[in-house]
Short mmCIF file of C-alpha atoms in Angstrom, two decimals:
data_model
loop_
_atom_site.label_atom_id
_atom_site.label_comp_id
_atom_site.label_asym_id
_atom_site.label_seq_id
_atom_site.Cartn_x
_atom_site.Cartn_y
_atom_site.Cartn_z
CA SER A 1 -103.07 26.70 116.12
CA PHE A 2 -106.55 26.33 114.61
CA ALA A 3 -106.64 22.58 115.29
CA SER A 4 -105.07 22.98 118.66
CA GLN A 5 -107.36 25.20 119.87
CA LYS A 6 -110.39 22.92 119.02
CA ALA A 7 -108.67 20.23 120.73
CA MET A 8 -108.34 22.33 124.04
CA GLU A 9 -112.16 23.48 123.25
CA ASN A 10 -113.49 19.86 123.57
CA VAL A 11 -111.28 18.91 126.49
CA TYR A 12 -113.29 21.98 128.03
CA LYS A 13 -116.37 20.90 126.95
CA HIS A 14 -115.59 17.47 129.12
CA ARG A 15 -114.54 19.09 132.14
CA ASP A 16 -111.11 17.80 132.62
CA ILE A 17 -109.53 21.36 132.98
CA SER A 18 -110.43 24.02 134.55
CA GLY A 19 -110.09 26.82 131.43
CA ILE A 20 -108.87 27.80 128.24
CA ALA A 21 -106.12 30.33 127.39
CA GLY A 22 -104.70 31.99 124.13
CA LEU A 23 -108.06 32.40 122.33
CA SER A 24 -108.47 35.76 120.84
CA SER A 25 -112.19 35.29 121.03
CA VAL A 26 -114.99 33.34 123.23
CA PRO A 27 -116.32 30.71 120.73
CA LYS A 28 -119.95 30.77 120.18
CA ASP A 29 -120.48 27.14 121.32
CA LEU A 30 -119.01 28.43 124.96
CA GLU A 31 -120.81 31.53 125.43
CA GLY A 32 -123.21 31.74 127.99
CA GLY A 33 -124.11 29.06 130.77
CA ASP A 34 -121.66 28.51 133.53
CA THR A 35 -118.44 30.05 131.16
CA VAL A 36 -116.71 32.90 132.72
CA VAL A 37 -114.50 35.27 131.07
CA HIS A 38 -111.69 36.50 132.74
CA ASN A 39 -110.42 39.80 130.52
CA ILE A 40 -106.43 40.17 132.10
CA ARG A 41 -105.00 43.46 131.21
CA LEU A 42 -101.85 42.88 129.26
CA ASN A 43 -98.83 45.21 130.10
CA ALA A 44 -98.55 45.87 126.20
CA ALA A 45 -99.76 48.67 123.99
CA THR A 46 -101.80 48.57 120.35
CA MET A 47 -100.54 51.10 118.57
CA LEU A 48 -101.05 52.55 115.23
CA PHE A 49 -97.37 52.88 114.06
CA PHE A 50 -96.59 55.93 111.17
CA LYS A 51 -93.41 55.37 108.97
CA THR A 52 -92.01 58.42 109.49
CA SER A 53 -88.92 58.04 106.83
CA SER A 54 -90.90 58.42 103.59
CA GLY A 55 -94.20 59.22 102.26
CA VAL A 56 -96.69 61.55 103.15
CA LEU A 57 -96.84 60.39 106.91
CA SER A 58 -92.83 62.03 106.74
CA ASN A 59 -94.71 65.25 107.41
CA VAL A 60 -95.10 66.09 111.05
CA LYS A 61 -98.17 67.88 110.68
CA VAL A 62 -99.98 65.28 108.74
CA ARG A 63 -99.28 62.86 111.73
CA GLN A 64 -100.06 65.68 114.53
CA ALA A 65 -103.76 65.73 112.51
CA LEU A 66 -104.35 62.14 112.59
CA VAL A 67 -103.55 62.07 116.02
CA LYS A 68 -106.06 64.91 117.05
CA ALA A 69 -108.57 62.84 114.42
CA THR A 70 -108.47 59.72 116.08
CA ASP A 71 -111.53 59.43 118.51
CA GLN A 72 -109.67 56.82 120.98
CA ALA A 73 -112.68 56.36 123.32
CA ALA A 74 -115.30 55.43 120.18
CA ILE A 75 -112.30 52.61 119.59
CA ILE A 76 -112.06 51.34 123.03
CA ASN A 77 -115.86 51.42 123.02
CA SER A 78 -115.86 49.01 119.88
CA LEU A 79 -114.50 46.45 121.85
CA ASP A 80 -115.68 43.72 123.69
CA TYR A 81 -113.96 44.02 126.92
CA PRO A 82 -112.97 47.16 129.26
CA THR A 83 -109.44 47.86 129.10
CA ARG A 84 -107.30 51.30 129.50
CA ALA A 85 -106.25 53.76 127.09
CA VAL A 86 -102.70 54.32 125.97
CA LYS A 87 -101.81 57.82 125.59
CA GLU A 88 -98.29 58.12 125.33
CA PRO A 89 -94.96 55.36 125.03
CA LEU A 90 -95.41 54.62 128.55
CA LEU A 91 -98.62 52.77 130.59
CA GLN A 92 -100.71 54.90 132.96
CA GLY A 93 -99.09 54.20 136.34
CA GLN A 94 -95.71 53.23 135.15
CA VAL A 95 -92.45 54.55 136.06
CA GLY A 96 -91.67 57.68 134.01
CA TYR A 97 -95.17 58.13 133.12
CA ASN A 98 -96.43 61.79 133.01
CA PRO A 99 -99.86 63.14 132.08
CA ALA A 100 -98.34 66.33 131.20
CA TYR A 101 -96.65 64.34 127.51
CA ILE A 102 -99.98 62.66 126.40
CA GLN A 103 -100.86 62.66 122.99
CA ALA A 104 -102.91 65.35 121.32
CA SER A 105 -106.74 64.56 122.34
CA PHE A 106 -109.50 63.94 120.10
CA ASN A 107 -110.63 67.18 118.11
CA LYS A 108 -111.52 66.50 114.61
CA ALA A 109 -112.14 70.43 113.80
CA GLN A 110 -108.65 71.20 114.85
CA ALA A 111 -107.41 68.57 113.10
CA LYS A 112 -109.08 69.70 110.24
CA ALA A 113 -107.65 73.27 110.55
CA ASP A 114 -104.29 72.04 111.00
CA LEU A 115 -104.18 70.55 107.89
CA ALA A 116 -105.52 73.36 105.68
CA ALA A 117 -102.84 75.24 107.55
CA ASP A 118 -99.76 72.79 106.05
CA GLY A 119 -101.60 73.90 102.58
CA TRP A 120 -103.82 70.85 101.98
CA VAL A 121 -106.77 71.24 100.00
CA ALA A 122 -109.87 68.79 98.84
CA GLY A 123 -109.52 67.44 95.55
CA ALA A 124 -111.80 64.95 93.73
CA ALA A 125 -114.05 62.84 96.00
CA GLY A 126 -112.90 65.54 98.86
CA ILE A 127 -109.59 63.57 99.29
CA LEU A 128 -106.74 66.59 100.48
CA GLN A 129 -103.91 67.01 98.05
CA LYS A 130 -100.68 69.03 97.82
CA ASP A 131 -98.13 69.91 95.56
CA LYS A 132 -100.37 67.15 93.47
CA GLN A 133 -99.11 64.48 96.19
CA LYS A 134 -102.85 63.23 97.56
CA LEU A 135 -103.11 61.94 100.87
CA ILE A 136 -103.53 58.61 101.08
CA PHE A 137 -101.43 55.93 102.54
CA ASN A 138 -100.96 52.36 102.85
CA LEU A 139 -101.95 50.91 106.42
CA TYR A 140 -101.42 47.01 107.37
CA LEU A 141 -102.85 44.88 109.64
CA ASP A 142 -102.58 41.29 110.89
CA ASP A 143 -105.85 39.36 110.01
CA LYS A 144 -107.41 39.46 113.69
CA PRO A 145 -111.08 40.41 114.13
CA GLU A 146 -110.46 42.72 116.53
CA TYR A 147 -107.64 44.38 114.32
CA VAL A 148 -109.94 44.83 111.41
CA ARG A 149 -112.62 46.09 113.13
CA VAL A 150 -110.03 48.87 115.12
CA ALA A 151 -108.71 49.11 111.16
CA LYS A 152 -111.90 50.29 109.56
CA LEU A 153 -112.91 52.50 112.36
CA LEU A 154 -109.66 54.63 112.21
CA ALA A 155 -110.03 54.53 108.59
CA ALA A 156 -113.38 56.24 108.85
CA GLN A 157 -112.21 59.02 111.34
CA TRP A 158 -109.77 60.09 109.05
CA ARG A 159 -111.69 59.62 105.97
CA GLU A 160 -113.72 62.55 107.39
CA LEU A 161 -110.82 64.37 107.02
CA GLY A 162 -110.47 64.04 103.54
CA VAL A 163 -107.29 61.27 104.24
CA VAL A 164 -107.30 57.83 102.82
CA ALA A 165 -106.28 54.85 104.85
CA ARG A 166 -105.74 51.88 102.45
CA LEU A 167 -106.69 48.85 104.24
CA THR A 168 -104.45 45.72 103.92
CA VAL A 169 -104.96 42.90 106.16
CA GLU A 170 -102.98 39.65 105.91
CA PRO A 171 -102.47 36.26 107.25
CA HIS A 172 -100.12 36.20 110.18
CA THR A 173 -97.40 34.58 108.34
CA GLU A 174 -97.41 37.35 105.72
CA PHE A 175 -97.81 40.06 107.96
CA LYS A 176 -94.58 39.26 110.30
CA ASN A 177 -92.84 39.59 107.01
CA THR A 178 -94.18 42.88 106.40
CA LEU A 179 -93.29 43.91 110.08
CA SER A 180 -89.67 42.71 109.30
CA TYR A 181 -89.05 44.37 106.29
CA HIS A 182 -91.09 47.68 107.17
CA SER A 183 -92.71 47.15 103.80
CA TYR A 184 -95.52 49.79 104.72
CA ASP A 185 -96.77 53.39 105.23
CA ALA A 186 -98.52 52.23 108.74
CA VAL A 187 -99.07 49.78 110.81
CA LEU A 188 -101.60 48.54 113.46
CA HIS A 189 -99.72 46.25 115.74
CA GLY A 190 -99.49 45.52 119.68
CA ILE A 191 -95.69 45.84 121.23
CA SER A 192 -95.26 44.52 124.78
CA ILE A 193 -93.91 46.98 127.66
CA GLY A 194 -93.71 45.05 130.78
CA SER A 195 -94.05 46.51 134.16
CA ASP A 196 -91.11 47.67 134.50
CA PRO A 197 -90.92 49.85 131.09
CA ASP A 198 -87.61 49.89 128.81
CA VAL A 199 -89.22 51.06 125.25
CA PHE A 200 -85.68 51.66 123.96
CA VAL A 201 -86.31 49.14 120.99
CA TYR A 202 -89.28 50.87 120.02
CA TRP A 203 -88.16 54.33 119.65
CA ASP A 204 -84.28 54.69 119.69
CA SER A 205 -83.08 55.45 116.36
CA SER A 206 -80.39 52.81 116.53
CA GLN A 207 -83.27 49.96 116.19
CA THR A 208 -84.40 51.61 112.67
CA ASP A 209 -81.04 50.08 111.55
CA VAL A 210 -81.74 47.09 108.74
CA ARG A 211 -78.77 45.59 110.90
CA SER A 212 -80.48 45.79 114.15
CA ALA A 213 -81.77 42.37 116.00
CA ASN A 214 -85.08 43.02 115.84
CA ARG A 215 -86.03 46.27 114.29
CA LEU A 216 -88.77 47.03 115.94
CA ASN A 217 -88.36 50.86 115.58
CA PHE A 218 -91.74 49.82 113.54
CA SER A 219 -91.97 53.73 113.25
CA GLU A 220 -88.55 54.13 111.99
CA TYR A 221 -88.52 57.10 114.28
CA LYS A 222 -85.08 59.23 114.75
CA SER A 223 -85.11 62.10 117.32
CA THR A 224 -81.63 62.93 118.93
CA VAL A 225 -83.41 64.09 122.09
CA ALA A 226 -85.40 61.00 122.55
CA ASP A 227 -82.23 58.77 121.89
CA THR A 228 -80.53 60.85 124.31
CA ALA A 229 -83.40 60.67 127.25
CA LEU A 230 -84.13 56.59 126.54
CA GLN A 231 -80.77 55.68 127.22
CA ALA A 232 -80.25 58.31 130.10
CA GLY A 233 -83.90 56.58 131.84
CA ARG A 234 -83.21 52.70 131.01
CA SER A 235 -79.47 53.12 133.13
CA ARG A 236 -81.23 54.49 136.11
CA GLN A 237 -82.15 52.35 139.00
CA ASP A 238 -84.08 55.30 141.23
CA PRO A 239 -87.50 55.62 139.82
CA ALA A 240 -87.30 59.35 140.41
CA LEU A 241 -84.81 59.99 138.88
CA ARG A 242 -85.98 57.52 135.92
CA THR A 243 -88.89 59.80 135.90
CA ILE A 244 -87.02 63.04 135.05
CA LYS A 245 -84.54 61.43 132.78
CA TYR A 246 -87.51 60.38 130.43
CA GLN A 247 -88.88 63.60 130.21
CA PRO A 248 -87.57 64.74 127.29
CA PHE A 249 -88.35 61.61 125.37
CA LEU A 250 -91.91 62.03 126.35
CA ALA A 251 -92.06 65.51 125.08
CA ALA A 252 -90.50 64.71 122.05
CA TRP A 253 -92.73 61.43 121.18
CA GLN A 254 -95.58 63.83 122.00
CA GLN A 255 -94.42 66.69 119.26
CA ASP A 256 -93.13 64.47 116.59
CA ALA A 257 -96.30 62.35 116.72
CA PRO A 258 -94.78 58.89 115.36
CA ALA A 259 -97.76 56.82 116.32
CA VAL A 260 -101.08 56.86 117.92
CA GLY A 261 -101.52 55.16 121.41
CA LEU A 262 -104.97 53.20 121.20
CA TYR A 263 -105.74 50.90 124.11
CA GLN A 264 -104.15 48.05 126.39
CA PRO A 265 -104.87 44.71 124.88
CA ARG A 266 -106.41 42.05 127.18
CA TYR A 267 -105.20 38.03 127.63
CA LEU A 268 -108.19 35.87 127.62
CA TYR A 269 -108.99 33.39 129.82
CA ILE A 270 -112.00 31.49 129.83
CA THR A 271 -112.93 29.09 133.22
CA HIS A 272 -115.73 26.38 133.54
CA GLY A 273 -117.50 28.10 136.49
CA GLU A 274 -116.24 30.44 139.04
CA LEU A 275 -112.76 30.26 139.65
CA TYR A 276 -111.80 31.59 143.47
CA GLY A 277 -108.80 33.71 143.97
CA LEU A 278 -108.01 34.55 139.76
CA SER A 279 -108.43 38.44 139.89
CA ASP A 280 -108.48 40.35 136.98
CA HIS A 281 -105.00 42.40 137.15
CA SER A 282 -102.61 43.63 134.76
CA ILE A 283 -99.58 40.94 133.53
CA ASN A 284 -96.70 40.66 131.38
CA GLY A 285 -97.86 37.42 129.39
CA GLY A 286 -100.31 34.70 129.59
CA ILE A 287 -97.72 32.32 132.21
CA ASP A 288 -98.00 35.25 134.65
CA ARG A 289 -101.74 34.38 135.19
CA LEU A 290 -100.59 31.55 137.57
CA SER A 291 -98.25 33.75 139.44
CA ASN A 292 -101.02 33.05 142.41
CA VAL A 293 -102.45 29.80 140.97
CA ASP A 294 -101.70 28.15 144.89
CA GLN A 295 -104.49 30.42 146.02
CA TRP A 296 -107.26 29.59 143.22
CA MET A 297 -110.38 27.57 144.64
CA ILE A 298 -112.88 25.79 142.36
CA ARG A 299 -115.14 24.66 145.14
CA THR A 300 -116.69 26.53 148.31
CA ALA A 301 -118.53 25.47 150.72
CA ARG A 302 -120.48 27.22 153.88
CA VAL A 303 -118.99 26.40 157.32
CA THR A 304 -121.14 26.49 160.30
CA ASP A 305 -119.96 26.25 164.11
CA ASN A 306 -121.21 23.68 165.99
#
């Protein structure tokens, strides 16, 4: 909560602890001085999920064009921390990741051409339309400064095509309900993947069912090919075999474009002065930053031979 966050900041000011975790940004009154910011990359993915089951985004040609119209590099450059791009359902370097199946690269001209070939023409205010249906959809997001900034960039990039993404920024509690009920056309959200990836819950068609435990297939993506490959890959132990089994899923995901991969989010950790032994590396969650806490040091001294 905000109150507990402020309490943590006050403790920090009095130097009773070595750092603060769990913030989304560095508080203004802690900037500069001997504050050290650690941007620890999470084994997670921030993505824009298209609801593939209804509306204009049920059209695969539209989704493919929006992927091509997404300037991923510009979005990452807008962040106030370094990170890696997310280009497919698995993270770079993970078991199963294959650069042959990354999402389409940024190509605005090709995106425009693809939409024109699918019958979309510019109407009033330059908004594309087809068979009296305008290319407008509702994009929902949590009320976080980072997400708001990213969503505005996405909307601006797509507007250059004649596509309108109407942004709805919701307080966290309301946004959780929106996610639970899938009451959106598209949603900007982050998902945890882990160091040993199993993304079944995000992409298998069984996870679109309202009776599923969490209904984490936010795109409501359904593909028999993807389902078979996901189930085969997660049931194998050998990394080489898992990689082979996941390939049909990655190929289907690339072709069907149920989402746009954006970037790996960070875990922000602020320390009072240098904390030696804490290296900025990939972790699954906040508690993992303590995995080598026995090697942390807050003081150093020059040692001379007598």
